[in-house]
PDB file of C-alpha atoms in Angstrom:
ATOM      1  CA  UNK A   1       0.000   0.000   0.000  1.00  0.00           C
ATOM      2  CA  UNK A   2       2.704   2.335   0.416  1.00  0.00           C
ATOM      3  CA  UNK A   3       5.912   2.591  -1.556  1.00  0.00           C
ATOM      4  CA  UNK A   4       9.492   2.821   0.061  1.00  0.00           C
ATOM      5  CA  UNK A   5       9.657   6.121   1.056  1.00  0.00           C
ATOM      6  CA  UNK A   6       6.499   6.293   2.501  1.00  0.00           C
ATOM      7  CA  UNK A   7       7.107   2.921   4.822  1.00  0.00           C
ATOM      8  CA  UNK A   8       9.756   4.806   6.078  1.00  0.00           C
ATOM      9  CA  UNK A   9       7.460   8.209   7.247  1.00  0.00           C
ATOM     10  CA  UNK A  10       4.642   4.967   8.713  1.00  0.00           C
ATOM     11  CA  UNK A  11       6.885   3.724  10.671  1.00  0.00           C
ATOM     12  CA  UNK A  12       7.949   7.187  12.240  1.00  0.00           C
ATOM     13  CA  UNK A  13       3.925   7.674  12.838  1.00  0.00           C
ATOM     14  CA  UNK A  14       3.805   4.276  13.825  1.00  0.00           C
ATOM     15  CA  UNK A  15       6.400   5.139  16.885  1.00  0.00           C
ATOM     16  CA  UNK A  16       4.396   8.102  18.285  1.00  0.00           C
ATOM     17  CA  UNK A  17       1.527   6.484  18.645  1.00  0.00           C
ATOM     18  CA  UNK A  18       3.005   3.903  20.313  1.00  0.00           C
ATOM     19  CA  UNK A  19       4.801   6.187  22.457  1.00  0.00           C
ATOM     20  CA  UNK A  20       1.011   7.501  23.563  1.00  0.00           C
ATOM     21  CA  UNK A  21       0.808  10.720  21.690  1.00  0.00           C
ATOM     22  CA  UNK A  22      -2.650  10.695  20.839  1.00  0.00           C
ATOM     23  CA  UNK A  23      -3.410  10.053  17.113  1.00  0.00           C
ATOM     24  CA  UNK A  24      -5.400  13.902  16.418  1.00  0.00           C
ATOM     25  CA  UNK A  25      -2.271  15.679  17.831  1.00  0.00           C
ATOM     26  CA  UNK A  26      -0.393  14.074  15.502  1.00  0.00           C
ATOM     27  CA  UNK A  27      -2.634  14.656  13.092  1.00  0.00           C
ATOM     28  CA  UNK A  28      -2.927  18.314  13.850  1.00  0.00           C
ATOM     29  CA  UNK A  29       0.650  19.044  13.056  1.00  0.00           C
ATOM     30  CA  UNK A  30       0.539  16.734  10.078  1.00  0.00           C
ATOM     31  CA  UNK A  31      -1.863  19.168   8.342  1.00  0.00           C
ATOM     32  CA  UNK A  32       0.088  22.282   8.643  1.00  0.00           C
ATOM     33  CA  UNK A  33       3.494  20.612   6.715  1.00  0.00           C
ATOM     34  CA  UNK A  34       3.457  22.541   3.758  1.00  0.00           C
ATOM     35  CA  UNK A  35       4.207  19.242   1.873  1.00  0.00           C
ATOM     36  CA  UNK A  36       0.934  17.891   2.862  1.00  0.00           C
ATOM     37  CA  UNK A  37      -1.192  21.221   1.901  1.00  0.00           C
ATOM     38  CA  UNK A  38       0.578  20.384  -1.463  1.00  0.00           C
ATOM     39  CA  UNK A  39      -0.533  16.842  -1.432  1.00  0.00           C
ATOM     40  CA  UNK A  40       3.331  15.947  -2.207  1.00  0.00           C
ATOM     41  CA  UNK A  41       3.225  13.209   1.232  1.00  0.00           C
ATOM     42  CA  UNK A  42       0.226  11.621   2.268  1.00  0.00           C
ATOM     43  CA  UNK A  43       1.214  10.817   5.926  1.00  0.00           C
ATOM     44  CA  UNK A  44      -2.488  11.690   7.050  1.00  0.00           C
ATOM     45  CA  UNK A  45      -3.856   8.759   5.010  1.00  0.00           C
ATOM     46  CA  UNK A  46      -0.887   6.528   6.633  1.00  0.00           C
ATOM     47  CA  UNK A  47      -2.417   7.811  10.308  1.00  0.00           C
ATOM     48  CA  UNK A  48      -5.686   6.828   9.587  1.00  0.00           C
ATOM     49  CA  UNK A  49      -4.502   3.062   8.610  1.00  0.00           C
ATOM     50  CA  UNK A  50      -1.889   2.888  11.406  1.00  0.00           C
ATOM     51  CA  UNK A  51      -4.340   4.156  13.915  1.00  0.00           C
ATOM     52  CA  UNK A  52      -6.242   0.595  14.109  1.00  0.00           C
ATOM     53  CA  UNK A  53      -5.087  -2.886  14.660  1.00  0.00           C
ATOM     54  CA  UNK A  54      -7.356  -4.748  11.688  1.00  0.00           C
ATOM     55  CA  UNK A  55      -5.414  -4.013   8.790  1.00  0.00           C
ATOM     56  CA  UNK A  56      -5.765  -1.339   6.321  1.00  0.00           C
ATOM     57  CA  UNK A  57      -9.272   0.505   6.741  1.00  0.00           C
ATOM     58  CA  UNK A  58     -10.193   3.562   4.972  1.00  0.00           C
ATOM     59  CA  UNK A  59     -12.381   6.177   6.635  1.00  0.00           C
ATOM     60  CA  UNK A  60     -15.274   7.869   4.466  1.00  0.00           C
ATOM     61  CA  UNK A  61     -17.860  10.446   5.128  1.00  0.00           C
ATOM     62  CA  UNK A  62     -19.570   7.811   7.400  1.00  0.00           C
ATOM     63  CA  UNK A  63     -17.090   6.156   9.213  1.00  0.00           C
ATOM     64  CA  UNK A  64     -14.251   3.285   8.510  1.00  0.00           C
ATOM     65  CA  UNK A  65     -14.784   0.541   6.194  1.00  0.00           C
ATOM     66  CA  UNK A  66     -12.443  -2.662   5.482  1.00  0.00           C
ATOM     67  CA  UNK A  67     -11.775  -2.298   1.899  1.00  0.00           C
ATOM     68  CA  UNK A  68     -11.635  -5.715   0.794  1.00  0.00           C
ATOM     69  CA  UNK A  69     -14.880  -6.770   2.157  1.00  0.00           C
ATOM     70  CA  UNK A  70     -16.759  -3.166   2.212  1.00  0.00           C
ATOM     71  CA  UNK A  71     -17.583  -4.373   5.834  1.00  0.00           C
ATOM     72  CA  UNK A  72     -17.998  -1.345   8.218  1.00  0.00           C
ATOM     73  CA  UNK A  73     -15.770  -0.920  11.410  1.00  0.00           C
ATOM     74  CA  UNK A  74     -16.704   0.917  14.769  1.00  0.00           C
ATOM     75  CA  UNK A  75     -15.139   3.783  14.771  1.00  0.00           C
ATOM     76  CA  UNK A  76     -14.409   4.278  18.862  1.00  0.00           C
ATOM     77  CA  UNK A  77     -12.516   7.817  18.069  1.00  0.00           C
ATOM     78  CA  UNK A  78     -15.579   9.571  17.464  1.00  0.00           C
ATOM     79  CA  UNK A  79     -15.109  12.112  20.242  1.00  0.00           C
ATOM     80  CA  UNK A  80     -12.460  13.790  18.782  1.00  0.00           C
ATOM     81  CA  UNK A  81     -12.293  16.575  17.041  1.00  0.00           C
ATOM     82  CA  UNK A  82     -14.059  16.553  12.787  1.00  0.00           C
ATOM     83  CA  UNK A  83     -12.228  18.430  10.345  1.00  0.00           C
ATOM     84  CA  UNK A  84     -14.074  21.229  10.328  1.00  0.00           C
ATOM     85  CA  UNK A  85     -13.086  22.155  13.936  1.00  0.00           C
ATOM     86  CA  UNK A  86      -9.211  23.110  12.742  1.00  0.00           C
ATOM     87  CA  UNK A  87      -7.745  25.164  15.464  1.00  0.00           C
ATOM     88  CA  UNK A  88      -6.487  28.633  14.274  1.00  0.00           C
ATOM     89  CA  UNK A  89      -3.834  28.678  12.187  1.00  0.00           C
ATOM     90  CA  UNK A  90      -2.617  31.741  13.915  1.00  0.00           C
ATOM     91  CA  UNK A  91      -2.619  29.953  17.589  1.00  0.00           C
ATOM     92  CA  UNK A  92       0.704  28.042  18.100  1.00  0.00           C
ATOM     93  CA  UNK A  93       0.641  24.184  18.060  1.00  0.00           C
ATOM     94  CA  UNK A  94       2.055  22.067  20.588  1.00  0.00           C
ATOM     95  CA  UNK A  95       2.213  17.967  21.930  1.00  0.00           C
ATOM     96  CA  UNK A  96       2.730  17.067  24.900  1.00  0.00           C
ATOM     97  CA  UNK A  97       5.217  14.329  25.029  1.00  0.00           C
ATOM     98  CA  UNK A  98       4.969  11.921  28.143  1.00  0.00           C
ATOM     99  CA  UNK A  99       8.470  10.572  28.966  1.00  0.00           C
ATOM    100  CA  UNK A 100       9.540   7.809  31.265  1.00  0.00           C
ATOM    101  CA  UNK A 101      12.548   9.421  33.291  1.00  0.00           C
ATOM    102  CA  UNK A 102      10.953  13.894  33.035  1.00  0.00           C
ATOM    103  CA  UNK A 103       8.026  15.171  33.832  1.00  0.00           C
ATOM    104  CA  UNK A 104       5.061  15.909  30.857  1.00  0.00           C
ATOM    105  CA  UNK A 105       6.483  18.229  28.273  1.00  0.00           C
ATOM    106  CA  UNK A 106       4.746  20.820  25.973  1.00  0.00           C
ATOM    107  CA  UNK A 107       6.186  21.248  22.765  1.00  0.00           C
ATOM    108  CA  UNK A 108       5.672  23.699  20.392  1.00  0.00           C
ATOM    109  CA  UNK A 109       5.768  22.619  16.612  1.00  0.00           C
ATOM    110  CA  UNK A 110       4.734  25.286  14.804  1.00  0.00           C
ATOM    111  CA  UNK A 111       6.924  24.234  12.010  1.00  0.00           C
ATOM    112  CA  UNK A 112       9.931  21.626  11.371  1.00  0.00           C
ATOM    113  CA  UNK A 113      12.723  24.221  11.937  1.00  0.00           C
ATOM    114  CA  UNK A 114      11.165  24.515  15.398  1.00  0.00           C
ATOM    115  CA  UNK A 115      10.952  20.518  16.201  1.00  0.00           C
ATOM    116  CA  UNK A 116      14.616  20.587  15.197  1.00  0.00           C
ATOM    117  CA  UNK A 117      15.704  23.337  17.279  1.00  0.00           C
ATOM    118  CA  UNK A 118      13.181  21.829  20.165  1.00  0.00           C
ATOM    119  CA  UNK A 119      14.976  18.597  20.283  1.00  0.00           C
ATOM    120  CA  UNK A 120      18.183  20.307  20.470  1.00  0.00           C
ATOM    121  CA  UNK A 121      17.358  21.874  23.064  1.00  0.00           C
ATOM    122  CA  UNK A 122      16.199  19.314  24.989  1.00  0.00           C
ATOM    123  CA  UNK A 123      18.790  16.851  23.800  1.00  0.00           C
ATOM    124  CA  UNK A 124      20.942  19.689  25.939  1.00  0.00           C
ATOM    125  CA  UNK A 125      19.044  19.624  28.736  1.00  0.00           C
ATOM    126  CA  UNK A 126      19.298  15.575  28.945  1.00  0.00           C
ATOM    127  CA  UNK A 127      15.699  14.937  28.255  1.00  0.00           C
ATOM    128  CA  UNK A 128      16.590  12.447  25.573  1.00  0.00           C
ATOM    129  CA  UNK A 129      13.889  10.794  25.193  1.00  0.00           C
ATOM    130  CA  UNK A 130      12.019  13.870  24.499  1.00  0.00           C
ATOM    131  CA  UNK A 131      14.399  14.846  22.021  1.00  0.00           C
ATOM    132  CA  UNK A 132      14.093  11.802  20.170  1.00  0.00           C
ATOM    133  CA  UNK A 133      10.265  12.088  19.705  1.00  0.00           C
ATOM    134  CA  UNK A 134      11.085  15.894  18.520  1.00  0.00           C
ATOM    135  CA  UNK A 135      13.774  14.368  16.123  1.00  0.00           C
ATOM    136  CA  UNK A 136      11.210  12.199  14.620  1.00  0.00           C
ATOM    137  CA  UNK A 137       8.354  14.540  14.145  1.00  0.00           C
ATOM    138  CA  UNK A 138      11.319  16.798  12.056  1.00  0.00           C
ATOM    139  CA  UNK A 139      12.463  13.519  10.363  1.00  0.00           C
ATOM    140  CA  UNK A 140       8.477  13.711   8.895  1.00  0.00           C
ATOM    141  CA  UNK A 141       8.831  16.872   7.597  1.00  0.00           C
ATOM    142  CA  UNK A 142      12.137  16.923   6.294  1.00  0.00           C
ATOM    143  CA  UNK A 143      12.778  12.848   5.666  1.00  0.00           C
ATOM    144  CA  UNK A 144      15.805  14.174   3.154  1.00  0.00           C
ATOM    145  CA  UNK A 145      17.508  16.214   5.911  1.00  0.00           C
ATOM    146  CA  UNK A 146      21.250  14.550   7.142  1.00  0.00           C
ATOM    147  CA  UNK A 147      20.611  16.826  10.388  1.00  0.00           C
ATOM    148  CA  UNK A 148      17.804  15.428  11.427  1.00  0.00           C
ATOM    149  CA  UNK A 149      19.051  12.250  10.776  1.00  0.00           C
ATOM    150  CA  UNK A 150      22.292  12.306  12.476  1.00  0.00           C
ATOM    151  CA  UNK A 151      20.280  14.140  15.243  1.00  0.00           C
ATOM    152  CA  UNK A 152      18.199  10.786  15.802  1.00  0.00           C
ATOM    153  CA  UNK A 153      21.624   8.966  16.002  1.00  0.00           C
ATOM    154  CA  UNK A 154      23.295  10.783  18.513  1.00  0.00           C
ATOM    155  CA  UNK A 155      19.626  10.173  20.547  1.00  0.00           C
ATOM    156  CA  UNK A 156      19.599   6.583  19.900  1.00  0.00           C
ATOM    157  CA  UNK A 157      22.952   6.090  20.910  1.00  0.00           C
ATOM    158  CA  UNK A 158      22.558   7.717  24.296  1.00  0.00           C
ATOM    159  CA  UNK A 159      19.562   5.621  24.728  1.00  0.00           C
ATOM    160  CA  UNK A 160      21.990   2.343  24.164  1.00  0.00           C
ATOM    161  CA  UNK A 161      20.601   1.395  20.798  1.00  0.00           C
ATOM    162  CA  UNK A 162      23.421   0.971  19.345  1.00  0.00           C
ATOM    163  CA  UNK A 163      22.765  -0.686  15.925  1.00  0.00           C
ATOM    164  CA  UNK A 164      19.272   2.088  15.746  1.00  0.00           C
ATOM    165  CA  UNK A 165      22.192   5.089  16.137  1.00  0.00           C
ATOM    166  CA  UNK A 166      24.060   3.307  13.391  1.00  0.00           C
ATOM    167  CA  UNK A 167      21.771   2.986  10.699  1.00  0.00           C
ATOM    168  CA  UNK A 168      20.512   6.732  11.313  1.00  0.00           C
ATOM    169  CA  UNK A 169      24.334   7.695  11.192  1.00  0.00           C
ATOM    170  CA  UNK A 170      24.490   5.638   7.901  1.00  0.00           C
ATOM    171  CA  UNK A 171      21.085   7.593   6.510  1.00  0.00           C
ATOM    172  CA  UNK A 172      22.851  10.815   7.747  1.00  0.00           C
ATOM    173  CA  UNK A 173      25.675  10.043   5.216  1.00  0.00           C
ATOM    174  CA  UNK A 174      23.452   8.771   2.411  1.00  0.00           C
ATOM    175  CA  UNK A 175      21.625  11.909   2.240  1.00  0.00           C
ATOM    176  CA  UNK A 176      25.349  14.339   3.135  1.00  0.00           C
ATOM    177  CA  UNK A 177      28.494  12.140   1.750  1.00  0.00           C
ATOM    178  CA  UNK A 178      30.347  14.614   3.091  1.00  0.00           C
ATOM    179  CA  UNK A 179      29.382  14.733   7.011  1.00  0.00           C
ATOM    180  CA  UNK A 180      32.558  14.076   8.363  1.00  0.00           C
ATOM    181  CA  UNK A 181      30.982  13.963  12.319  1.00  0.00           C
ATOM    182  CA  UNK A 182      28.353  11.236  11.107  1.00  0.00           C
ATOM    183  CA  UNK A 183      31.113   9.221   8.724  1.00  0.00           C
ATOM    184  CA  UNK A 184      33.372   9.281  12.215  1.00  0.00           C
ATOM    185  CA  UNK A 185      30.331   8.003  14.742  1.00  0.00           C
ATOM    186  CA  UNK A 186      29.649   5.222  11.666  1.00  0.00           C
ATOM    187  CA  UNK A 187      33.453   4.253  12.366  1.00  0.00           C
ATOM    188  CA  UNK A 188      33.226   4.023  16.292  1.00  0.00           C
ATOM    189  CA  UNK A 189      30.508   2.231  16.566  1.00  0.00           C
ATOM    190  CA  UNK A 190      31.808  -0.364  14.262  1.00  0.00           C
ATOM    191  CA  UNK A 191      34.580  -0.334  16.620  1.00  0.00           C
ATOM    192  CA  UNK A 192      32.401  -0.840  19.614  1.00  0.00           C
ATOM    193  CA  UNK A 193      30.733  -3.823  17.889  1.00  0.00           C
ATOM    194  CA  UNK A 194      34.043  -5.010  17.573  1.00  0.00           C
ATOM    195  CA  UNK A 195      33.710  -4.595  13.376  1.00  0.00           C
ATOM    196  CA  UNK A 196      37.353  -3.307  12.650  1.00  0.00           C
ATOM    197  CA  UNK A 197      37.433  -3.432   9.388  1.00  0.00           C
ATOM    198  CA  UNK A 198      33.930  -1.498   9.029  1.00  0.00           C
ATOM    199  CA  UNK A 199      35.299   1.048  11.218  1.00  0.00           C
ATOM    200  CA  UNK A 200      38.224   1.521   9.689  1.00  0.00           C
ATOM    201  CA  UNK A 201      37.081   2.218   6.458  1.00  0.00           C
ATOM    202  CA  UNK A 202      34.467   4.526   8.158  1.00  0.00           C
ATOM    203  CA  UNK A 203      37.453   6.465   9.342  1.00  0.00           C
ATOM    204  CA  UNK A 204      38.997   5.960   5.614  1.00  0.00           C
ATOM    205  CA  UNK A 205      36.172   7.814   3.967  1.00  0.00           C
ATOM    206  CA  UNK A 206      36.370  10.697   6.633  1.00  0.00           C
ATOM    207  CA  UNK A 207      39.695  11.335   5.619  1.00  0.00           C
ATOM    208  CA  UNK A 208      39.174  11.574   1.973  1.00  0.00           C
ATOM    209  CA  UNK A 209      36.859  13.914   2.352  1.00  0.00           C
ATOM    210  CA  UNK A 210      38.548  15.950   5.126  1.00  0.00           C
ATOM    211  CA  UNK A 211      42.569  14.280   4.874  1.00  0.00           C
ATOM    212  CA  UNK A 212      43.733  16.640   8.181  1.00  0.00           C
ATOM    213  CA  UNK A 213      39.918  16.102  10.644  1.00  0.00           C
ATOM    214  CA  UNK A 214      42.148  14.857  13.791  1.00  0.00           C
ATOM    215  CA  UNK A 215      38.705  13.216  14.977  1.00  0.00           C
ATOM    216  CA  UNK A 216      39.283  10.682  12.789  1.00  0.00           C
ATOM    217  CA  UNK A 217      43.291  10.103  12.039  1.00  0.00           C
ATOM    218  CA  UNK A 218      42.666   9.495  16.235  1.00  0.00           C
ATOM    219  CA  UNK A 219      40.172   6.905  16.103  1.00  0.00           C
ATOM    220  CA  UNK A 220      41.169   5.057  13.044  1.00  0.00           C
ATOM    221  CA  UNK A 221      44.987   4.864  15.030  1.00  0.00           C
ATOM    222  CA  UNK A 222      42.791   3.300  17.830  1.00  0.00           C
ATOM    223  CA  UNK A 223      41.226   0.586  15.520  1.00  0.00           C
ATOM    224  CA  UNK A 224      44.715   0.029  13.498  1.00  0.00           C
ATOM    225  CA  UNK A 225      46.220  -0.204  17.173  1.00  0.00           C
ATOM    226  CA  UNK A 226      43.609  -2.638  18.251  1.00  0.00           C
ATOM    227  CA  UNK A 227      43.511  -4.943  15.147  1.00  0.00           C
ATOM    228  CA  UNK A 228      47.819  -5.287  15.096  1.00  0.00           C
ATOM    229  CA  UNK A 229      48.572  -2.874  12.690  1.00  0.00           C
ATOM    230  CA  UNK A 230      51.139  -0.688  14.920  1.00  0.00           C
ATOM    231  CA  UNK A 231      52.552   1.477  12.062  1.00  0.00           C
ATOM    232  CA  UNK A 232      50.203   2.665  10.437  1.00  0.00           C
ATOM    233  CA  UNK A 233      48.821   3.485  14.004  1.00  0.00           C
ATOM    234  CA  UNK A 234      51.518   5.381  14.985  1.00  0.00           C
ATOM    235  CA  UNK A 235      51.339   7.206  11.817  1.00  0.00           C
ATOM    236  CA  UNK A 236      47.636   8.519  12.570  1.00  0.00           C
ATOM    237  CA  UNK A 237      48.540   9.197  16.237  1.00  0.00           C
ATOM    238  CA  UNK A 238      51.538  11.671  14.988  1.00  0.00           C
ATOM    239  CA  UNK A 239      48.974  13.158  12.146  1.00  0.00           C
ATOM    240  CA  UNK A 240      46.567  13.954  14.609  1.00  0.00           C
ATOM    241  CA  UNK A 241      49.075  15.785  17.250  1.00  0.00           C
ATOM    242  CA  UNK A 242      50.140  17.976  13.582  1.00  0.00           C
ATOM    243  CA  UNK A 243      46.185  19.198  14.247  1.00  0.00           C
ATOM    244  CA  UNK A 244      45.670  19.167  17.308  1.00  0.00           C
ATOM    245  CA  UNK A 245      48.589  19.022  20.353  1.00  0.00           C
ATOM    246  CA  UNK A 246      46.318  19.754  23.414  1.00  0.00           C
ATOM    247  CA  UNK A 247      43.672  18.425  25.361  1.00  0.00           C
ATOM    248  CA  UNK A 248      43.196  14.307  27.045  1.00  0.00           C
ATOM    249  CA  UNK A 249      43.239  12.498  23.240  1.00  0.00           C
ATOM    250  CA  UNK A 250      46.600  14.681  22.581  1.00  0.00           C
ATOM    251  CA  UNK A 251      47.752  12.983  25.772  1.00  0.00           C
ATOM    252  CA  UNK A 252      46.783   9.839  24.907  1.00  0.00           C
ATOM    253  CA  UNK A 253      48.329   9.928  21.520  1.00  0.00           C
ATOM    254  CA  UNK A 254      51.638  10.912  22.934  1.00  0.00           C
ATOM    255  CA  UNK A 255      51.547   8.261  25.235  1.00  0.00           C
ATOM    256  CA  UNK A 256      50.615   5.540  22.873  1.00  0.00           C
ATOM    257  CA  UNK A 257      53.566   6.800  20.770  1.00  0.00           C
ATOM    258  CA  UNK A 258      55.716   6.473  23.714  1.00  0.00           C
ATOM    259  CA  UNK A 259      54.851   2.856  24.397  1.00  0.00           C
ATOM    260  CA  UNK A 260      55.819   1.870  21.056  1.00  0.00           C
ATOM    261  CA  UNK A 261      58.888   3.567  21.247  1.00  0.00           C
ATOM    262  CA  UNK A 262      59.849   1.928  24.596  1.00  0.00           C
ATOM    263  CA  UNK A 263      58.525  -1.587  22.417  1.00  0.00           C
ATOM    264  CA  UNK A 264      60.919  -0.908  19.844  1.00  0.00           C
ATOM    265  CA  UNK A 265      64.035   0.109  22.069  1.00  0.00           C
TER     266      UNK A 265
END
């Protein structure tokens, strides 16, 4: 029923309401994406199938109906609000987004560049969990955006979901070849999975976009270093002290220098 793009957006919608944002709030903000006053994205019609548990339904003028049968559903929603009671467009729109660990939160997302500086915000504040729903409801609006993307990751990732944070990282890079930070969080947590040779060529394609980013001459010498390959670890370790000579991974470099020196003697 929906093509690859669009599983991608159902699956987002899908996580919200499982989250317990209620299904009209997310509707609400749906409608104002200029994309769907266009009628480019049809996320609304997505909402309406993801909201039940039957299958796919379609709602008419008189309530839901299974289309393969024509069979009519009870529609238990009915005491929300019809379309013709649209709040003012002028009024600002918010959800409130309950999370586990923080007390309720009111968001406003008046538009995606909000959401996006929202969860940023809160992402700062260490509400991640907030943040991640904000991430999401940007990720809806602006499904093309390496930001957003990466954004998720960094959420994810602090939320110990590891391989989650790495495919949004990866997603990041698909849509921005070029983003060193999310080519360099691809390569560590390779590493942490204990994928060397992933992260390694993680760190590869940082550096041949960016050949002097110390972030990731650093942690490809800590990968080379782990997997045997001593050289061409020392090599990174003395490329990243050219770029940057202060600080606790400057330390660590010079140390890990030292050691093979003292190896070697």
């Amino acid at each position: 029923y929906f093509d690859f793009r669009e599983v991608s957006s159902a699956r987002r919608l899908s996580e919200l309401l499982d989250s317990g944002i209620p299904r009209h709030d997310i509707e609400r903000s749906l409608k104002r994406l200029p994309s769907v006053r266009r009628g480019d994205e049809r996320p609304l019609e997505q909402l309406q199938i993801l909201a039940h548990s039957l299958g796919v339904l379609i709602r008419d003028p008189h309530g839901l109906v299974l289309p393969a049968s024509g069979q009519r559903v009870f529609d238990f929603d009915s005491d929300s609000p019809s379309d013709e009671q649209e709040p003012d467009t002028e009024a600002p729109h918010s959800i409130r987004l309950a999370s586990v660990d923080t007390a309720e939160t009111e968001i406003d997302f008046s538009d995606n560049r909000d959401w996006l500086v929202e969860g940023c915000r809160l992402y700062d504040a260490g509400q991640i969990k907030d943040a991640l729903e904000a991430f999401r409801l940007a990720s809806m609006a602006s499904p093309n955006s390496s930001d957003v993307h990466f954004q998720l990751g960094e959420c994810l990732y602090r939320l110990d979901m590891i391989h989650g944070a790495l495919e949004r990282y990866y997603v990041a890079v698909e849509h921005d070849q070029d983003f060193l930070e999310a080519w360099t969080q691809i390569g560590c947590l390779h590493n942490e999975l204990g994928e060397h040779t992933a992260a390694c060529t993680a760190f590869q394609v940082a550096l041949a976009v960016l050949p002097e980013y110390p972030d990731a001459h650093y942690h490809l010498a800590e990968t080379l270093n782990q997997t045997g390959d001593i050289d061409s670890a020392r090599r990174h370790w003395e490329e990243y002290l050219k770029h940057d000579s202060r600080g606790p991974w400057a330390d660590v470099a010079r140390q890990r220098i030292e050691q093979l020196g003292d190896l070697n003697a």
